[in-house]
Amino acid sequence: MIFILFVITGVLLVVYLKQKYFTLHGYVPGLAPQFLFGNLLQSGFFNGNSPPMILSTFQKRFGDVFQFWFGPSRFIVINNITDVEHVLTHRNIYDQGDIFIEKFSINYSQSLISTKGLSQIASLWPFLCKIISLGIQFKRHSSIVSPLFRRSKVISHFDLIIGCTDKLLTKWRKTEAKTIHVDIVSQCHNLVLAIFGFIAFDYDLETLDDGDNELTLALRTIINSIMTILALPRILAKAYVTLSYRQRQARNTIERYIYRMIEHEQATAQGKHTSLIASLVHSLRMNEHLEATEDIDEDKRGLSRNEVVDEMVAFLIAGFESTSSTLVWFIHLVSKHAQVQQKIKAELIAQDCLYHLSSDRLDSLVYLNCVINEVLRFIPPATGTIRTLTRDDCLPATNVQLVRGDSVLIPFHSLAHDPRYWSVDPNLFYPERFLGEDQNHHPYALIPFGGGHRQCIGQDLARFELKVIVGRLMQKVTFDDAGPEVNAGGHSMGLAILPKHIGVSIEFD
Ligand code: HEM
């Protein structure tokens, strides 16, 4: 009897799961998903087809709006630019994607990225929102975190970015002339991680010294596990995070370091909060002081210690590989386009920046801006962003009816390569487009940092960091293409999209 009940429950569970997670819903076209794998097997994801390629193949087959199943997660992919603009400008209907909340809340539940906005509801029913404390949490985190990324803060990191880049240049200088560097991905990772260590923690992660210290190892463990967590169903991802010794060890190490830094910051109280952690600690200190003395509203509270840890790790996850990937693609693409490097160098000379780069002079490097924009357009590091509907809605251009709870995916690469939105062939790497024919491109055709109320909070920092590193590199070296065998490009998928094959030689000017 028990056995029969067990079998019936099992069958019902499979039917329920198949119906809920692996059956094509609604009228939106797409491929019927397979049990457990969704569209991943059918689209060749496991054979190395990258998400941008897969999404553009689906677009050709199914049109501007289609369903795509990333394992058990169903997304409605939107390629029409008017629809994209509608999604990103209606924050009351399209809120943070549920997948971010689901996956980030497993381990880093108290960071900005894993909170919902729901500002509209907050303004209509503040009492209800207080009870469920949804929009409030986003507002609170956002008001504490946003000032850390203001321009005045960002430009204060100029010298340390130059210092780290010079360290990498010194290493390159020691290699034999004509050495073919096939480890550019890890070299750029090390550079960006070193910079992150100083900007975020005011701490030397020593990644440019050929040795990983304890904190660096822990941070690398977290970075390497993110893709696994995103791809697994939530229950398995949670089990992985809870049961994996390495994961727990990494989390403990990071917590230990951050708590030590908090103690140090509180003890020294220098008053100039340049690193991210120092600024967060300031909010913590204000909070602890205030909360001890009076009853303050939820949205005015500072961060707790756990929130500081979660926020710092979330910055790392969101900001590290995306910035590093852009740098890697820059090196790969300019190694294939010698004339672009020549033009950057000519601009450095014309603007008197060949020997004296400074944060003020950076603004005058207009062509360099175009090159960075073109790298971000040619290969946006993130596949796209996701929003989940808080109520039913109809897309204005394609008239597709969506329902509350649907998740929409906006594919950055498809928009940036859609000939409808670009005057010059979008498959050409051509920075000059931003000075001429494509100067007034549709703003939503190029959104590597997302858009609307949940757009990337670190974009000014990322752009500044990239401009300083690239400017410094171009002052000193030229990247040469080491030939089609080692420098073939292709896509390899981590948290960000990276070239599969990159090989360049580095010539000092
Ligand atoms: C080239 C580098 C970067 C790229 C391409 C990038 C891209 C993105 C994208 C596409 C999003 C989602 C936006 C949306 O949903 O509309 C995002 C969110 C975010 N990014 Fe970045 N990012 C970069 C660098 C950084 C850096 C350096 C940091 C901080 C240190 C950072 C912190 C964040 C945070 C905290 C969020 C979540 C914002 C929210 O949920 O409201 N990012 N980023």
PDB file of C-alpha atoms in Angstrom, residues 269-404:
ATOM      1  CA  ALA A 269      37.614  56.183  11.758  1.00  0.00           C
ATOM      2  CA  GLN A 270      39.745  58.147   9.331  1.00  0.00           C
ATOM      3  CA  GLY A 271      36.810  60.050   7.884  1.00  0.00           C
ATOM      4  CA  LYS A 272      37.843  59.704   4.226  1.00  0.00           C
ATOM      5  CA  HIS A 273      35.969  56.754   2.869  1.00  0.00           C
ATOM      6  CA  THR A 274      37.674  55.911  -0.412  1.00  0.00           C
ATOM      7  CA  SER A 275      37.240  52.129  -0.531  1.00  0.00           C
ATOM      8  CA  LEU A 276      33.784  50.619  -0.919  1.00  0.00           C
ATOM      9  CA  ILE A 277      34.003  48.762   2.355  1.00  0.00           C
ATOM     10  CA  ALA A 278      35.006  51.890   4.267  1.00  0.00           C
ATOM     11  CA  SER A 279      31.932  53.686   2.926  1.00  0.00           C
ATOM     12  CA  LEU A 280      29.700  50.774   3.812  1.00  0.00           C
ATOM     13  CA  VAL A 281      31.182  50.628   7.295  1.00  0.00           C
ATOM     14  CA  HIS A 282      30.374  54.314   7.674  1.00  0.00           C
ATOM     15  CA  SER A 283      26.715  53.517   6.972  1.00  0.00           C
ATOM     16  CA  LEU A 284      26.943  50.648   9.458  1.00  0.00           C
ATOM     17  CA  ARG A 285      28.385  52.872  12.121  1.00  0.00           C
ATOM     18  CA  MET A 286      25.725  55.555  11.627  1.00  0.00           C
ATOM     19  CA  ASN A 287      23.128  52.838  11.761  1.00  0.00           C
ATOM     20  CA  GLU A 288      24.394  51.219  14.911  1.00  0.00           C
ATOM     21  CA  HIS A 289      24.618  54.548  16.652  1.00  0.00           C
ATOM     22  CA  LEU A 290      21.156  55.707  15.538  1.00  0.00           C
ATOM     23  CA  GLU A 291      19.462  52.415  16.111  1.00  0.00           C
ATOM     24  CA  ALA A 292      20.785  52.276  19.603  1.00  0.00           C
ATOM     25  CA  THR A 293      19.186  55.614  20.427  1.00  0.00           C
ATOM     26  CA  GLU A 294      15.882  55.796  18.552  1.00  0.00           C
ATOM     27  CA  ASP A 295      13.212  53.883  16.716  1.00  0.00           C
ATOM     28  CA  ILE A 296      13.854  54.600  13.020  1.00  0.00           C
ATOM     29  CA  ASP A 297      11.945  53.591   9.890  1.00  0.00           C
ATOM     30  CA  GLU A 298      12.981  50.466   8.013  1.00  0.00           C
ATOM     31  CA  ASP A 299      14.030  52.422   4.894  1.00  0.00           C
ATOM     32  CA  LYS A 300      16.310  54.709   6.940  1.00  0.00           C
ATOM     33  CA  ARG A 301      18.257  51.913   8.597  1.00  0.00           C
ATOM     34  CA  GLY A 302      21.883  51.391   7.623  1.00  0.00           C
ATOM     35  CA  LEU A 303      23.320  48.002   6.752  1.00  0.00           C
ATOM     36  CA  SER A 304      23.879  45.140   9.150  1.00  0.00           C
ATOM     37  CA  ARG A 305      27.240  43.319   9.163  1.00  0.00           C
ATOM     38  CA  ASN A 306      25.792  40.447   7.171  1.00  0.00           C
ATOM     39  CA  GLU A 307      24.423  42.881   4.622  1.00  0.00           C
ATOM     40  CA  VAL A 308      27.885  44.417   4.220  1.00  0.00           C
ATOM     41  CA  VAL A 309      29.348  40.949   3.525  1.00  0.00           C
ATOM     42  CA  ASP A 310      26.600  40.099   1.015  1.00  0.00           C
ATOM     43  CA  GLU A 311      26.888  43.463  -0.730  1.00  0.00           C
ATOM     44  CA  MET A 312      30.677  43.179  -1.086  1.00  0.00           C
ATOM     45  CA  VAL A 313      30.456  39.688  -2.586  1.00  0.00           C
ATOM     46  CA  ALA A 314      27.644  40.785  -4.902  1.00  0.00           C
ATOM     47  CA  PHE A 315      29.852  43.663  -6.171  1.00  0.00           C
ATOM     48  CA  LEU A 316      32.568  41.153  -6.914  1.00  0.00           C
ATOM     49  CA  ILE A 317      30.226  38.797  -8.768  1.00  0.00           C
ATOM     50  CA  ALA A 318      28.574  41.598 -10.742  1.00  0.00           C
ATOM     51  CA  GLY A 319      31.648  43.669 -11.477  1.00  0.00           C
ATOM     52  CA  PHE A 320      34.711  41.486 -11.797  1.00  0.00           C
ATOM     53  CA  GLU A 321      34.357  39.223 -14.807  1.00  0.00           C
ATOM     54  CA  SER A 322      32.311  41.737 -16.834  1.00  0.00           C
ATOM     55  CA  THR A 323      35.082  44.352 -16.589  1.00  0.00           C
ATOM     56  CA  SER A 324      37.809  41.816 -17.189  1.00  0.00           C
ATOM     57  CA  SER A 325      35.992  40.361 -20.204  1.00  0.00           C
ATOM     58  CA  THR A 326      35.765  43.814 -21.837  1.00  0.00           C
ATOM     59  CA  LEU A 327      39.503  44.253 -21.396  1.00  0.00           C
ATOM     60  CA  VAL A 328      40.260  40.838 -22.901  1.00  0.00           C
ATOM     61  CA  TRP A 329      38.024  41.561 -25.899  1.00  0.00           C
ATOM     62  CA  PHE A 330      39.707  44.939 -26.325  1.00  0.00           C
ATOM     63  CA  ILE A 331      43.109  43.245 -26.607  1.00  0.00           C
ATOM     64  CA  HIS A 332      41.812  40.583 -28.973  1.00  0.00           C
ATOM     65  CA  LEU A 333      39.957  43.024 -31.239  1.00  0.00           C
ATOM     66  CA  VAL A 334      42.680  45.676 -31.489  1.00  0.00           C
ATOM     67  CA  SER A 335      45.258  42.967 -32.191  1.00  0.00           C
ATOM     68  CA  LYS A 336      43.176  42.278 -35.305  1.00  0.00           C
ATOM     69  CA  HIS A 337      42.793  45.982 -36.144  1.00  0.00           C
ATOM     70  CA  ALA A 338      46.220  47.613 -36.078  1.00  0.00           C
ATOM     71  CA  GLN A 339      44.802  50.880 -37.453  1.00  0.00           C
ATOM     72  CA  VAL A 340      42.600  51.261 -34.360  1.00  0.00           C
ATOM     73  CA  GLN A 341      45.669  51.095 -32.106  1.00  0.00           C
ATOM     74  CA  GLN A 342      47.442  53.630 -34.310  1.00  0.00           C
ATOM     75  CA  LYS A 343      44.497  56.019 -34.029  1.00  0.00           C
ATOM     76  CA  ILE A 344      44.360  55.674 -30.233  1.00  0.00           C
ATOM     77  CA  LYS A 345      48.078  56.412 -30.035  1.00  0.00           C
ATOM     78  CA  ALA A 346      47.675  59.390 -32.389  1.00  0.00           C
ATOM     79  CA  GLU A 347      44.943  60.748 -30.117  1.00  0.00           C
ATOM     80  CA  LEU A 348      47.159  60.293 -27.039  1.00  0.00           C
ATOM     81  CA  ILE A 349      49.833  62.381 -28.787  1.00  0.00           C
ATOM     82  CA  ALA A 350      47.371  65.018 -30.039  1.00  0.00           C
ATOM     83  CA  GLN A 351      45.867  65.441 -26.549  1.00  0.00           C
ATOM     84  CA  ASP A 352      49.309  65.536 -24.905  1.00  0.00           C
ATOM     85  CA  CYS A 353      48.575  62.305 -23.059  1.00  0.00           C
ATOM     86  CA  LEU A 354      51.376  60.119 -24.372  1.00  0.00           C
ATOM     87  CA  TYR A 355      53.522  60.741 -21.299  1.00  0.00           C
ATOM     88  CA  HIS A 356      51.105  62.416 -18.906  1.00  0.00           C
ATOM     89  CA  LEU A 357      47.819  60.649 -18.437  1.00  0.00           C
ATOM     90  CA  SER A 358      45.604  62.157 -15.736  1.00  0.00           C
ATOM     91  CA  SER A 359      41.970  61.774 -14.773  1.00  0.00           C
ATOM     92  CA  ASP A 360      41.203  65.300 -16.159  1.00  0.00           C
ATOM     93  CA  ARG A 361      42.812  64.575 -19.516  1.00  0.00           C
ATOM     94  CA  LEU A 362      40.926  61.320 -19.935  1.00  0.00           C
ATOM     95  CA  ASP A 363      37.799  63.251 -20.945  1.00  0.00           C
ATOM     96  CA  SER A 364      39.583  64.602 -24.003  1.00  0.00           C
ATOM     97  CA  LEU A 365      40.168  61.084 -25.380  1.00  0.00           C
ATOM     98  CA  VAL A 366      37.053  60.923 -27.540  1.00  0.00           C
ATOM     99  CA  TYR A 367      38.235  58.226 -29.939  1.00  0.00           C
ATOM    100  CA  LEU A 368      39.240  55.989 -27.038  1.00  0.00           C
ATOM    101  CA  ASN A 369      35.664  56.301 -25.762  1.00  0.00           C
ATOM    102  CA  CYS A 370      34.400  55.191 -29.169  1.00  0.00           C
ATOM    103  CA  VAL A 371      36.705  52.141 -29.088  1.00  0.00           C
ATOM    104  CA  ILE A 372      35.487  51.117 -25.624  1.00  0.00           C
ATOM    105  CA  ASN A 373      31.872  51.602 -26.743  1.00  0.00           C
ATOM    106  CA  GLU A 374      32.533  49.520 -29.835  1.00  0.00           C
ATOM    107  CA  VAL A 375      34.072  46.686 -27.777  1.00  0.00           C
ATOM    108  CA  LEU A 376      31.017  46.741 -25.496  1.00  0.00           C
ATOM    109  CA  ARG A 377      28.757  46.744 -28.577  1.00  0.00           C
ATOM    110  CA  PHE A 378      30.644  44.094 -30.520  1.00  0.00           C
ATOM    111  CA  ILE A 379      30.615  41.644 -27.582  1.00  0.00           C
ATOM    112  CA  PRO A 380      28.491  42.836 -24.670  1.00  0.00           C
ATOM    113  CA  PRO A 381      29.943  40.942 -21.658  1.00  0.00           C
ATOM    114  CA  ALA A 382      26.484  40.064 -20.281  1.00  0.00           C
ATOM    115  CA  THR A 383      24.094  37.995 -22.392  1.00  0.00           C
ATOM    116  CA  GLY A 384      21.182  40.171 -21.321  1.00  0.00           C
ATOM    117  CA  THR A 385      19.006  41.160 -18.427  1.00  0.00           C
ATOM    118  CA  ILE A 386      15.771  39.835 -17.015  1.00  0.00           C
ATOM    119  CA  ARG A 387      12.627  41.443 -15.636  1.00  0.00           C
ATOM    120  CA  THR A 388       9.608  39.740 -14.087  1.00  0.00           C
ATOM    121  CA  LEU A 389       6.088  41.120 -14.568  1.00  0.00           C
ATOM    122  CA  THR A 390       4.223  42.337 -11.501  1.00  0.00           C
ATOM    123  CA  ARG A 391       0.950  42.422 -13.511  1.00  0.00           C
ATOM    124  CA  ASP A 392      -0.406  41.477 -16.973  1.00  0.00           C
ATOM    125  CA  ASP A 393       0.776  43.662 -19.847  1.00  0.00           C
ATOM    126  CA  CYS A 394       0.750  43.849 -23.657  1.00  0.00           C
ATOM    127  CA  LEU A 395       3.965  44.645 -25.573  1.00  0.00           C
ATOM    128  CA  PRO A 396       3.275  47.812 -27.633  1.00  0.00           C
ATOM    129  CA  ALA A 397       5.039  46.934 -30.916  1.00  0.00           C
ATOM    130  CA  THR A 398       4.460  43.200 -31.289  1.00  0.00           C
ATOM    131  CA  ASN A 399       1.142  43.084 -29.386  1.00  0.00           C
ATOM    132  CA  VAL A 400       2.243  40.035 -27.458  1.00  0.00           C
ATOM    133  CA  GLN A 401       0.179  39.520 -24.306  1.00  0.00           C
ATOM    134  CA  LEU A 402       2.246  38.773 -21.191  1.00  0.00           C
ATOM    135  CA  VAL A 403       0.941  37.709 -17.798  1.00  0.00           C
ATOM    136  CA  ARG A 404       1.960  38.444 -14.232  1.00  0.00           C
TER     137      ARG A 404
END
